Tab-separated table of N, CA and C in Angstrom:
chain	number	residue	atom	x	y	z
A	1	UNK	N	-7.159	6.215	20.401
A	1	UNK	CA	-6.726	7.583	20.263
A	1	UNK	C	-7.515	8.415	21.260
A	2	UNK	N	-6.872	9.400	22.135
A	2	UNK	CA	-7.425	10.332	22.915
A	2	UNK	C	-6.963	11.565	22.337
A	3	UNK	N	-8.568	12.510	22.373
A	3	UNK	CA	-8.066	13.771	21.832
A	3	UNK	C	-8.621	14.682	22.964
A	4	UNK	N	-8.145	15.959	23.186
A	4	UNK	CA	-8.730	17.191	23.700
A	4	UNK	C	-8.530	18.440	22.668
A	5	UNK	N	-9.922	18.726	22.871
A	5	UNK	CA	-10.632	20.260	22.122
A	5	UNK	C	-9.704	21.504	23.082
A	6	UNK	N	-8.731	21.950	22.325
A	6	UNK	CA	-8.223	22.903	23.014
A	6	UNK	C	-8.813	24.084	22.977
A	7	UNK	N	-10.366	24.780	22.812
A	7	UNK	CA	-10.981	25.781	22.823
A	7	UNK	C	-12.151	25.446	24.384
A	8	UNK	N	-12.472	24.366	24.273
A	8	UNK	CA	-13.594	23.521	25.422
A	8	UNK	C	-13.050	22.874	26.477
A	9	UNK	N	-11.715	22.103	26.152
A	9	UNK	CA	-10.757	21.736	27.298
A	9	UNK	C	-11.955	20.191	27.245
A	10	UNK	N	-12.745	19.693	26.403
A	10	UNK	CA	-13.738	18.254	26.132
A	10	UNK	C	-12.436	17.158	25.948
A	11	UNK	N	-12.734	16.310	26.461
A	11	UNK	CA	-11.839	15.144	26.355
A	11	UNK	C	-12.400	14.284	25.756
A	12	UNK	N	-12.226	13.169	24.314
A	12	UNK	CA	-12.723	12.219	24.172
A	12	UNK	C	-11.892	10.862	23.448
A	13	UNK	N	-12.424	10.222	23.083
A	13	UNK	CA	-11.527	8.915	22.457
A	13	UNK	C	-11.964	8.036	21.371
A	14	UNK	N	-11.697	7.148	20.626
A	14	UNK	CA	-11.887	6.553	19.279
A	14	UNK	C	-11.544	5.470	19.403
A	15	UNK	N	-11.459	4.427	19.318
A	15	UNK	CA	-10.845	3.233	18.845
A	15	UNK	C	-11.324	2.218	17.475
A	16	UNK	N	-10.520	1.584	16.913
A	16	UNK	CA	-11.299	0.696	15.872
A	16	UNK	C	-9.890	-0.546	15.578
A	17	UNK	N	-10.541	-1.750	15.490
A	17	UNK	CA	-9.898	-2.871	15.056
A	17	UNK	C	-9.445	-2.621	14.072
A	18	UNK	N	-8.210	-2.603	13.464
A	18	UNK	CA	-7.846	-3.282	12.106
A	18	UNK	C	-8.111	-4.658	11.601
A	19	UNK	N	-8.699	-5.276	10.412
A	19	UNK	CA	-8.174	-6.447	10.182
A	19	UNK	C	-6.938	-6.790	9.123
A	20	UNK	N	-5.857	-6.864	9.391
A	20	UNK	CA	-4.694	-6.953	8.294
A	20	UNK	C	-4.568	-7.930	7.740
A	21	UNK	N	-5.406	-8.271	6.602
A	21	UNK	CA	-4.692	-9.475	5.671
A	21	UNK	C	-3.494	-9.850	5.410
A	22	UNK	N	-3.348	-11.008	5.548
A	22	UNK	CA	-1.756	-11.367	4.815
A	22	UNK	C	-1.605	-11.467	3.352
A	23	UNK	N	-1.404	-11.265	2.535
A	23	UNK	CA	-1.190	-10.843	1.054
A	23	UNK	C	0.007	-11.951	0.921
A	24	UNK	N	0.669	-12.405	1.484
A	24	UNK	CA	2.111	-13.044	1.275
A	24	UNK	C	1.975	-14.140	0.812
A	25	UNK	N	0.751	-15.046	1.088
A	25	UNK	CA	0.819	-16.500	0.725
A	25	UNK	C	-0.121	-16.609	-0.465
A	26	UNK	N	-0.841	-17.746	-1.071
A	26	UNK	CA	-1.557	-17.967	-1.619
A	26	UNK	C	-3.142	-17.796	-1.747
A	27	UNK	N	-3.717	-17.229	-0.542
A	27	UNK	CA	-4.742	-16.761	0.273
A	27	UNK	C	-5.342	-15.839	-0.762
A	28	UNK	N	-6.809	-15.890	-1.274
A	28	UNK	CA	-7.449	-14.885	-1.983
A	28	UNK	C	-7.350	-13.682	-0.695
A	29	UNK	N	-7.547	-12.459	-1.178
A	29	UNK	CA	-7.615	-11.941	-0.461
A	29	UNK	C	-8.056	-10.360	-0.965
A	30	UNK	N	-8.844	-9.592	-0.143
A	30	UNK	CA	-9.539	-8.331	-0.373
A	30	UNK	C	-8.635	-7.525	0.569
A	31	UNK	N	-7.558	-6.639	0.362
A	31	UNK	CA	-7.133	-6.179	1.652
A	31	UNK	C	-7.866	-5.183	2.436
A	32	UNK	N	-8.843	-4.397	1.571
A	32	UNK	CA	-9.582	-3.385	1.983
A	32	UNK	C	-10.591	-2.665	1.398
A	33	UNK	N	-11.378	-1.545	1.728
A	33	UNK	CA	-12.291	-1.258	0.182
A	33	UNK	C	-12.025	0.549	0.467
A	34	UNK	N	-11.866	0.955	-0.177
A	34	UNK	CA	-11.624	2.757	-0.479
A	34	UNK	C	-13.124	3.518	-1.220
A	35	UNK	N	-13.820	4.039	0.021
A	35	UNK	CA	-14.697	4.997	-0.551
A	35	UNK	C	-14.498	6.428	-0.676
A	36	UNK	N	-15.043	7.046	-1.703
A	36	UNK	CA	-14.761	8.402	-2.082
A	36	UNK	C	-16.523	9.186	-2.636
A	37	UNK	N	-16.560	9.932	-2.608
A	37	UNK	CA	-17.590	10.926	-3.191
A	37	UNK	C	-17.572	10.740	-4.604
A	38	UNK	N	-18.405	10.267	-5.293
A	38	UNK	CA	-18.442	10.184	-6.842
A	38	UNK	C	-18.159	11.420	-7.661
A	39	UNK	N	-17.248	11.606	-8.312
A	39	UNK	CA	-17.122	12.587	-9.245
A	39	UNK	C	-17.003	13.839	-8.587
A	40	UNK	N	-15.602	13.679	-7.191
A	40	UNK	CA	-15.186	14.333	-6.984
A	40	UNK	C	-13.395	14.361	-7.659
A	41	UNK	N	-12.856	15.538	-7.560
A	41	UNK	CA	-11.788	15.455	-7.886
A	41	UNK	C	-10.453	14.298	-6.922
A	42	UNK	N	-9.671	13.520	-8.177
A	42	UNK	CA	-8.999	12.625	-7.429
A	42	UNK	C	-8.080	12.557	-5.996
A	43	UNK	N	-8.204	14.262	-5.336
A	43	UNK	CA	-7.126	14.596	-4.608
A	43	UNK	C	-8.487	14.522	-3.587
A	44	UNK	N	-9.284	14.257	-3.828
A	44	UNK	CA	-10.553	14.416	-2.514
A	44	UNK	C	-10.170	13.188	-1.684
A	45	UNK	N	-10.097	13.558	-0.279
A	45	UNK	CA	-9.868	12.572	0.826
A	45	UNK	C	-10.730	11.460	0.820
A	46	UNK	N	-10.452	10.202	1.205
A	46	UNK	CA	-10.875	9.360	1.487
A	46	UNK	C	-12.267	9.566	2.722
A	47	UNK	N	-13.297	9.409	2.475
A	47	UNK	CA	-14.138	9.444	3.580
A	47	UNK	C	-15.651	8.419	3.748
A	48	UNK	N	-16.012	8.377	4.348
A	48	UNK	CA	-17.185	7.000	4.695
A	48	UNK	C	-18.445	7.862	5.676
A	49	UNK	N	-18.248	8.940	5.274
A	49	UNK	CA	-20.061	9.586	5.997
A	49	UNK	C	-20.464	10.632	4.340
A	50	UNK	N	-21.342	10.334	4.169
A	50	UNK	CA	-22.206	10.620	2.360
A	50	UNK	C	-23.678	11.466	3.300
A	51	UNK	N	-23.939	12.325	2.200
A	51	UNK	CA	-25.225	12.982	2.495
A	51	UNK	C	-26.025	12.167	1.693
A	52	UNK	N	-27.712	12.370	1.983
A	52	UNK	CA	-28.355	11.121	1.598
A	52	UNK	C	-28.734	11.756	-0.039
A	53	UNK	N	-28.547	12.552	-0.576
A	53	UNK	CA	-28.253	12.759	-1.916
A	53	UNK	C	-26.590	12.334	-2.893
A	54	UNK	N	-26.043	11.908	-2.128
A	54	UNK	CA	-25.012	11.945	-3.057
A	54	UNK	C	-24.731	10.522	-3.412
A	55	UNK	N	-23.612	10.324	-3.715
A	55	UNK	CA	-23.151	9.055	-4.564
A	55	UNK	C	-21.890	9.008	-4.826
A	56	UNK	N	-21.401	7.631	-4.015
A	56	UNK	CA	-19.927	6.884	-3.762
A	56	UNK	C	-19.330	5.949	-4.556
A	57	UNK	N	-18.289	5.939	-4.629
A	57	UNK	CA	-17.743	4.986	-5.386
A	57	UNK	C	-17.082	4.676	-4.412
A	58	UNK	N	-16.686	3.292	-4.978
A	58	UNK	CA	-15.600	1.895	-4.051
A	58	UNK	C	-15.092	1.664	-4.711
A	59	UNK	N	-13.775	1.559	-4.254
A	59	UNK	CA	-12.309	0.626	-5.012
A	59	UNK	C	-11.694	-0.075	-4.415
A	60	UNK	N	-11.766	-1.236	-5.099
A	60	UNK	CA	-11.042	-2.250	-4.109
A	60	UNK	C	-9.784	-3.469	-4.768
A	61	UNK	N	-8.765	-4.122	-3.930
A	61	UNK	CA	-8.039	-4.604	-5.020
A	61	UNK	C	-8.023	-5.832	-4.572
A	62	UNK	N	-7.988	-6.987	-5.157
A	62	UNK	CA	-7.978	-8.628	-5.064
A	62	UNK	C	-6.620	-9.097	-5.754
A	63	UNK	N	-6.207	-9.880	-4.255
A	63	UNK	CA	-5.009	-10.502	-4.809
A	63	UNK	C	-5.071	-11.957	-4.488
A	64	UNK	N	-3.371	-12.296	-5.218
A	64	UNK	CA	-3.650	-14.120	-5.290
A	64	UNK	C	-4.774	-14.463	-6.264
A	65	UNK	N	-5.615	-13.787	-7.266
A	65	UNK	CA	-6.101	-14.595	-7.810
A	65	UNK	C	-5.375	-15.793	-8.885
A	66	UNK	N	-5.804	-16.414	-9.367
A	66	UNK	CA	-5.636	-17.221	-10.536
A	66	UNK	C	-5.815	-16.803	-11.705
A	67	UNK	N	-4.636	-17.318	-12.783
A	67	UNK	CA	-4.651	-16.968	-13.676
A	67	UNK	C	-4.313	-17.940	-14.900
A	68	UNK	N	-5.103	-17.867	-15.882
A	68	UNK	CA	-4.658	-18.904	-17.071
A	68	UNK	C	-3.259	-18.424	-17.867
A	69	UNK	N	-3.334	-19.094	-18.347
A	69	UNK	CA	-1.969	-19.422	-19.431
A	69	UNK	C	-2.002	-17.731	-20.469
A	70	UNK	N	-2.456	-17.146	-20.270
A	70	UNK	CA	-2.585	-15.822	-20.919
A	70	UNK	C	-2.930	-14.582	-19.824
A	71	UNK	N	-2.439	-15.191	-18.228
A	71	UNK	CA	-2.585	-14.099	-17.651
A	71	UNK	C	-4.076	-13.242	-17.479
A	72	UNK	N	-4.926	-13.785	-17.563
A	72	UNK	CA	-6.042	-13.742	-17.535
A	72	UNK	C	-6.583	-13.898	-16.256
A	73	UNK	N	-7.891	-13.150	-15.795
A	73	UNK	CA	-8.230	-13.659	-14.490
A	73	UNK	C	-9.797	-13.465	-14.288
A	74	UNK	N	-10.537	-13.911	-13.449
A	74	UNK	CA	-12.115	-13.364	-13.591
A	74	UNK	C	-12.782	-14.219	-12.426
A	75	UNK	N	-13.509	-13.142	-12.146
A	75	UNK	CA	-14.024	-13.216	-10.463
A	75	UNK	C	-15.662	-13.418	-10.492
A	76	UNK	N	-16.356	-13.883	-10.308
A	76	UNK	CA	-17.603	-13.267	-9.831
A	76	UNK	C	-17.789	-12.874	-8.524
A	77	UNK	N	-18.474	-11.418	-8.331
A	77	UNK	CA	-18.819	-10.875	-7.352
A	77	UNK	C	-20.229	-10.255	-6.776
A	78	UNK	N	-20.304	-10.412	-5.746
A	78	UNK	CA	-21.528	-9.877	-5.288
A	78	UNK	C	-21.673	-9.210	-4.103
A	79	UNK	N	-22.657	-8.153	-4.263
A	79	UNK	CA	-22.599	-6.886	-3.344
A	79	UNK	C	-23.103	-6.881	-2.583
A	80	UNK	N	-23.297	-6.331	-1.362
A	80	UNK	CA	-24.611	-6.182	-0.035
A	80	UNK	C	-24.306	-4.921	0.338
A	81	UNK	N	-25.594	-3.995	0.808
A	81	UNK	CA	-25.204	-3.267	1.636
A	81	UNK	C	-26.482	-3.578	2.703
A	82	UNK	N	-26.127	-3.101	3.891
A	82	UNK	CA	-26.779	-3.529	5.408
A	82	UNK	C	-27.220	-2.548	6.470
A	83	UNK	N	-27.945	-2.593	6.847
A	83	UNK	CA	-28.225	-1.623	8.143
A	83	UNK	C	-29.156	-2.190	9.045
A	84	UNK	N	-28.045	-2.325	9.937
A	84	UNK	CA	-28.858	-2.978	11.091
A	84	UNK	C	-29.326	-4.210	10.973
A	85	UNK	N	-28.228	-5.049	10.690
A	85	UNK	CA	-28.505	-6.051	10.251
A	85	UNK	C	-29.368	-6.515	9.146
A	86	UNK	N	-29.637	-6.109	8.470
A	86	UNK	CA	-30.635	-5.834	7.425
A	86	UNK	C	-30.067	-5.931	5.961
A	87	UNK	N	-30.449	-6.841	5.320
A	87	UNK	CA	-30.153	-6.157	3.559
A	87	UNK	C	-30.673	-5.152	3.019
A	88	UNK	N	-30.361	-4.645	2.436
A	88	UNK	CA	-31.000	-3.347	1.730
A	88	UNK	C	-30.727	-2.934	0.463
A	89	UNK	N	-29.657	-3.866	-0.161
A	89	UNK	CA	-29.482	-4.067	-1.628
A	89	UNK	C	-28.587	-5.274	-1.138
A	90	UNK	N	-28.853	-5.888	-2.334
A	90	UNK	CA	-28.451	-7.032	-2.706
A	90	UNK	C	-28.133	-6.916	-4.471
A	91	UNK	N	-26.900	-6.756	-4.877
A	91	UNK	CA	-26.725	-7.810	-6.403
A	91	UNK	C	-26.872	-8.970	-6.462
A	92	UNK	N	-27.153	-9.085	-8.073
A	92	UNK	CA	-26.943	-10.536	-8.678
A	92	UNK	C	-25.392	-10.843	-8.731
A	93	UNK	N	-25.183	-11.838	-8.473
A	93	UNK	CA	-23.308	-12.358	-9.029
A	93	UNK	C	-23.048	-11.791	-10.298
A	94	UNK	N	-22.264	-10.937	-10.500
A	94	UNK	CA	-21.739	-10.490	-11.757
A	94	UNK	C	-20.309	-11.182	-11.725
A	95	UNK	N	-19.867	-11.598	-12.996
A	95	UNK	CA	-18.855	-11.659	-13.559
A	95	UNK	C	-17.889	-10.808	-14.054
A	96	UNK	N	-17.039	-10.472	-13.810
A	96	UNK	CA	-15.913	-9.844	-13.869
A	96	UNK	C	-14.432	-10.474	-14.384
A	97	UNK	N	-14.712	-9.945	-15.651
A	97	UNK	CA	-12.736	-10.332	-16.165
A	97	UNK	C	-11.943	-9.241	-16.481
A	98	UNK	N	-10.840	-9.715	-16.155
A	98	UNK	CA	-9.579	-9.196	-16.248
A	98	UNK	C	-8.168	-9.091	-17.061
A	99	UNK	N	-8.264	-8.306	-18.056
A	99	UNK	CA	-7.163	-8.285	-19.303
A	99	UNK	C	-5.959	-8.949	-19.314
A	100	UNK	N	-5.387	-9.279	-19.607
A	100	UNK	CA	-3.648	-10.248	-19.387
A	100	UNK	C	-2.990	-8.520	-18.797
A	101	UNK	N	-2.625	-8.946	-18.040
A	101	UNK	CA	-1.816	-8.406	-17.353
A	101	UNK	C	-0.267	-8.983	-16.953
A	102	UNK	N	0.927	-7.458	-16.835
A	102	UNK	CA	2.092	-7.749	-16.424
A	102	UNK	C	2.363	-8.257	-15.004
A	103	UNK	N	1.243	-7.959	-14.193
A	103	UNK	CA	1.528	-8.205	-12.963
A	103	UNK	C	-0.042	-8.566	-11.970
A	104	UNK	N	-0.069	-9.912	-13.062
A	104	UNK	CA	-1.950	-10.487	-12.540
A	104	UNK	C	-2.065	-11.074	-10.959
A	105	UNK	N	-1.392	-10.710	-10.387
A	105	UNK	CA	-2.062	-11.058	-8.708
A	105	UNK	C	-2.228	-9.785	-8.144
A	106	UNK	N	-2.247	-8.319	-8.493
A	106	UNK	CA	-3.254	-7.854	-7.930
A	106	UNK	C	-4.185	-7.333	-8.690
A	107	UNK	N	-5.354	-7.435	-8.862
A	107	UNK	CA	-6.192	-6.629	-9.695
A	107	UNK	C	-7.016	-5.710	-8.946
A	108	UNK	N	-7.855	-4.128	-9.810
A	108	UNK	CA	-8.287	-3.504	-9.301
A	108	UNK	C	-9.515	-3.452	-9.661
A	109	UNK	N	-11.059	-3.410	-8.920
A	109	UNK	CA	-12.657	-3.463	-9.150
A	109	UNK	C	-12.995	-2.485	-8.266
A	110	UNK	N	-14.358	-1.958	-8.668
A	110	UNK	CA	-14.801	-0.693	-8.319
A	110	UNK	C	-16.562	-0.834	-8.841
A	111	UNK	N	-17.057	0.465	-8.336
A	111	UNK	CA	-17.870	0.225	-8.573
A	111	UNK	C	-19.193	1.802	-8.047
A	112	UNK	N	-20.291	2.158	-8.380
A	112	UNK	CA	-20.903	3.393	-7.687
A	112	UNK	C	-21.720	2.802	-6.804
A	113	UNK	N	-22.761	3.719	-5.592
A	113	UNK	CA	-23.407	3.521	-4.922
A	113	UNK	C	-24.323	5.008	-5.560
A	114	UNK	N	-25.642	4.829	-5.718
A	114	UNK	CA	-26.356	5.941	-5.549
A	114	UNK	C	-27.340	5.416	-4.356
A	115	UNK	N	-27.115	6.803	-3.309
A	115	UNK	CA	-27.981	6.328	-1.981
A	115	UNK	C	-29.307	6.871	-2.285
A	116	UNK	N	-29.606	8.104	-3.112
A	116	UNK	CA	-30.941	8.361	-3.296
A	116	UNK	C	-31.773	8.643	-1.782
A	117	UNK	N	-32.172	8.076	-1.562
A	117	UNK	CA	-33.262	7.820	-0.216
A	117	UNK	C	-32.962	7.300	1.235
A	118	UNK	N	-31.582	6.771	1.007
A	118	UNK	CA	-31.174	6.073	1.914
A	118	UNK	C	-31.548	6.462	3.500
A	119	UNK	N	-32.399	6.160	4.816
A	119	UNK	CA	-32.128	6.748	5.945
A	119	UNK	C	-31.084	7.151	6.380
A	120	UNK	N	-30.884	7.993	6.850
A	120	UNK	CA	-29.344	8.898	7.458
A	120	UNK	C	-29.359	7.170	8.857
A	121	UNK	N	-27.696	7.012	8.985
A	121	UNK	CA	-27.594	6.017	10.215
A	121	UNK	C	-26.279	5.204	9.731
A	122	UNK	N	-25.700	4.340	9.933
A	122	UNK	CA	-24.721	3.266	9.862
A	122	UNK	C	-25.010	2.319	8.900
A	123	UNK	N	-24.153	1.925	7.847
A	123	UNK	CA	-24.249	0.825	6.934
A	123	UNK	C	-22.920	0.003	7.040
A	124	UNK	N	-23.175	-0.902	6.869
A	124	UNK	CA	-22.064	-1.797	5.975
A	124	UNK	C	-21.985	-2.273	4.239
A	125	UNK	N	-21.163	-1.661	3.305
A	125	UNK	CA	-21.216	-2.732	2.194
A	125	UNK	C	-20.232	-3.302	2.362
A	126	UNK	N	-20.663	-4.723	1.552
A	126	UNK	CA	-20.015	-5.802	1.685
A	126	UNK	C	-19.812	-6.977	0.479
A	127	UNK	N	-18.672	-6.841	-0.212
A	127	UNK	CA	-18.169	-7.574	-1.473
A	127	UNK	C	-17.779	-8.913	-0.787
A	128	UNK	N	-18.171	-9.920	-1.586
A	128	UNK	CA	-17.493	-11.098	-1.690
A	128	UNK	C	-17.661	-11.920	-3.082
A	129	UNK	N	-16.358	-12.203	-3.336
A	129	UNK	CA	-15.897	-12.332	-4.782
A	129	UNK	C	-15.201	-13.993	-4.438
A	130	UNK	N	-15.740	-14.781	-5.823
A	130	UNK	CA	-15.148	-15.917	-5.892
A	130	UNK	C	-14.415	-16.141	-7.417
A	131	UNK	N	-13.034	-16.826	-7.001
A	131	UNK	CA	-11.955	-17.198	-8.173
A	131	UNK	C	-12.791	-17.948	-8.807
A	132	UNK	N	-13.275	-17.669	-10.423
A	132	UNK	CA	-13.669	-18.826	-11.674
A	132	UNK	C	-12.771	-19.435	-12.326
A	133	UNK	N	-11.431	-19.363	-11.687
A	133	UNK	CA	-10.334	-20.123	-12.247
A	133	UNK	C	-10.103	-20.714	-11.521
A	134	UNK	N	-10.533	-20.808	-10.450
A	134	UNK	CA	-10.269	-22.120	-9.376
A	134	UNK	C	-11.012	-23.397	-9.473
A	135	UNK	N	-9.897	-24.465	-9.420
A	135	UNK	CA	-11.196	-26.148	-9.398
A	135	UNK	C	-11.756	-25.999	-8.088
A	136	UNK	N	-11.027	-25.709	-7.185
A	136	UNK	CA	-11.285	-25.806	-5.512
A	136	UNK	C	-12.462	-24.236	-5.520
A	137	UNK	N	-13.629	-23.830	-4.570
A	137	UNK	CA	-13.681	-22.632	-4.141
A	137	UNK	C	-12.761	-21.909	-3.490
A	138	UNK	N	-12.468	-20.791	-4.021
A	138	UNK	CA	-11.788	-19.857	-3.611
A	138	UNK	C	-12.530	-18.289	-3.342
A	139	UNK	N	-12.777	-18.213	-2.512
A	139	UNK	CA	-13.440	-17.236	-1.496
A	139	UNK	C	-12.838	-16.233	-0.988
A	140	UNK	N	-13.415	-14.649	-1.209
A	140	UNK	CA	-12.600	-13.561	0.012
A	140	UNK	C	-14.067	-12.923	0.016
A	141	UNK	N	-13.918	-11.893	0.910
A	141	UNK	CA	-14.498	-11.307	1.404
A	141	UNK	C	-14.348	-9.708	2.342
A	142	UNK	N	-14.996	-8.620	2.436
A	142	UNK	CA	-14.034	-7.716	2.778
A	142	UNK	C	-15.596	-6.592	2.790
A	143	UNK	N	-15.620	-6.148	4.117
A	143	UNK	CA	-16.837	-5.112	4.139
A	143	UNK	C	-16.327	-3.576	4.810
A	144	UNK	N	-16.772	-2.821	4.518
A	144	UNK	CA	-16.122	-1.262	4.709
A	144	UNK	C	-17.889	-0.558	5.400
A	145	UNK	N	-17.479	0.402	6.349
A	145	UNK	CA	-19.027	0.822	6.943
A	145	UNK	C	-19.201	2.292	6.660
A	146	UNK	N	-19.969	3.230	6.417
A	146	UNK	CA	-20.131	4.107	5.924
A	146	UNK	C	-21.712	4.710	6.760
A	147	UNK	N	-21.568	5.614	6.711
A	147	UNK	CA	-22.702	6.922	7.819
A	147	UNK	C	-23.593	7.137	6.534
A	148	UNK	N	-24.534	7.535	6.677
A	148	UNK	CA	-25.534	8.457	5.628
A	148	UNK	C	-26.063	9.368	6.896
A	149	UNK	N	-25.987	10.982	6.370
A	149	UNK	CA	-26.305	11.828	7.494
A	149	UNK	C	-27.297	13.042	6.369
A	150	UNK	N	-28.242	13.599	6.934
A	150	UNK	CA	-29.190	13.974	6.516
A	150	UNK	C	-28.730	15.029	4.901
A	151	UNK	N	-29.616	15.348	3.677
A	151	UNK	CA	-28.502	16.215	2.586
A	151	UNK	C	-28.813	17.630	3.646
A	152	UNK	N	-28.319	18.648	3.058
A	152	UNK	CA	-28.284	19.776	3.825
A	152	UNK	C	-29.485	20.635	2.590
């Protein structure tokens, strides 16, 4: 994307990879992760730069999982967030199940971030969740990057 500041006549540009999962086959899969401002109202835009006081939530949806004979489903997952190559939280594997559902291949998980202290700069978090209904491992994975910029 190229934009110009029509007050400055500044020219500049953006680019970023997509990665598009295929959802179509049998493939676990994370298609993406949605951050928002915690306990803002639901019409608040989607955004990924947080002041270093506040606190985010993530939503994210997993499909293709497996499911038992009652529509049932349950993941364990575990969290990272990163900077600069760096861990900087780490979860334990939590377990996660999922109610019988009418329509169990996609489910929805979420979750808060309080940054507290965090240095203002570039992060990555990063979920990866494995099927407990699978004999085989079944693996996805799916990381979203987010700014921390000084509180005001």
């Amino acid at each position: 994307v190229a934009v110009r500041d029509g007050t400055s006549g500044r020219i500049g540009s953006a680019s970023q990879f997509i990665d598009a999962k295929d959802v179509s086959g049998a493939e676990l899969v994370i298609p993406g992760i949605i951050l928002a401002i915690k306990d803002e109202p639901s019409e608040q835009p989607v955004v990924n730069i947080f002041r270093q006081d506040q606190s985010f939530s993530y939503t994210y949806q997993i499909v293709n999982l497996l499911t038992d004979g009652n529509k049932h489903s349950e993941v364990e997952v575990h969290t990272r967030v990163l900077r600069d190559g760096n861990v900087i939280f780490e979860s334990k594997p939590a377990a996660v199940s999922f109610d019988p559902s009418d329509y169990p291949k996609v489910r929805t998980a979420g979750a808060a971030v309080k940054l507290g202290a965090a240095e203002p700069g570039y992060y990555i978090l990063e979920i990866t969740l494995w099927d407990k209904l699978a004999k085989e491992p079944r693996v996805a994975m799916q990381y979203a990057e987010f700014q921390v910029v000084p509180k005001e």
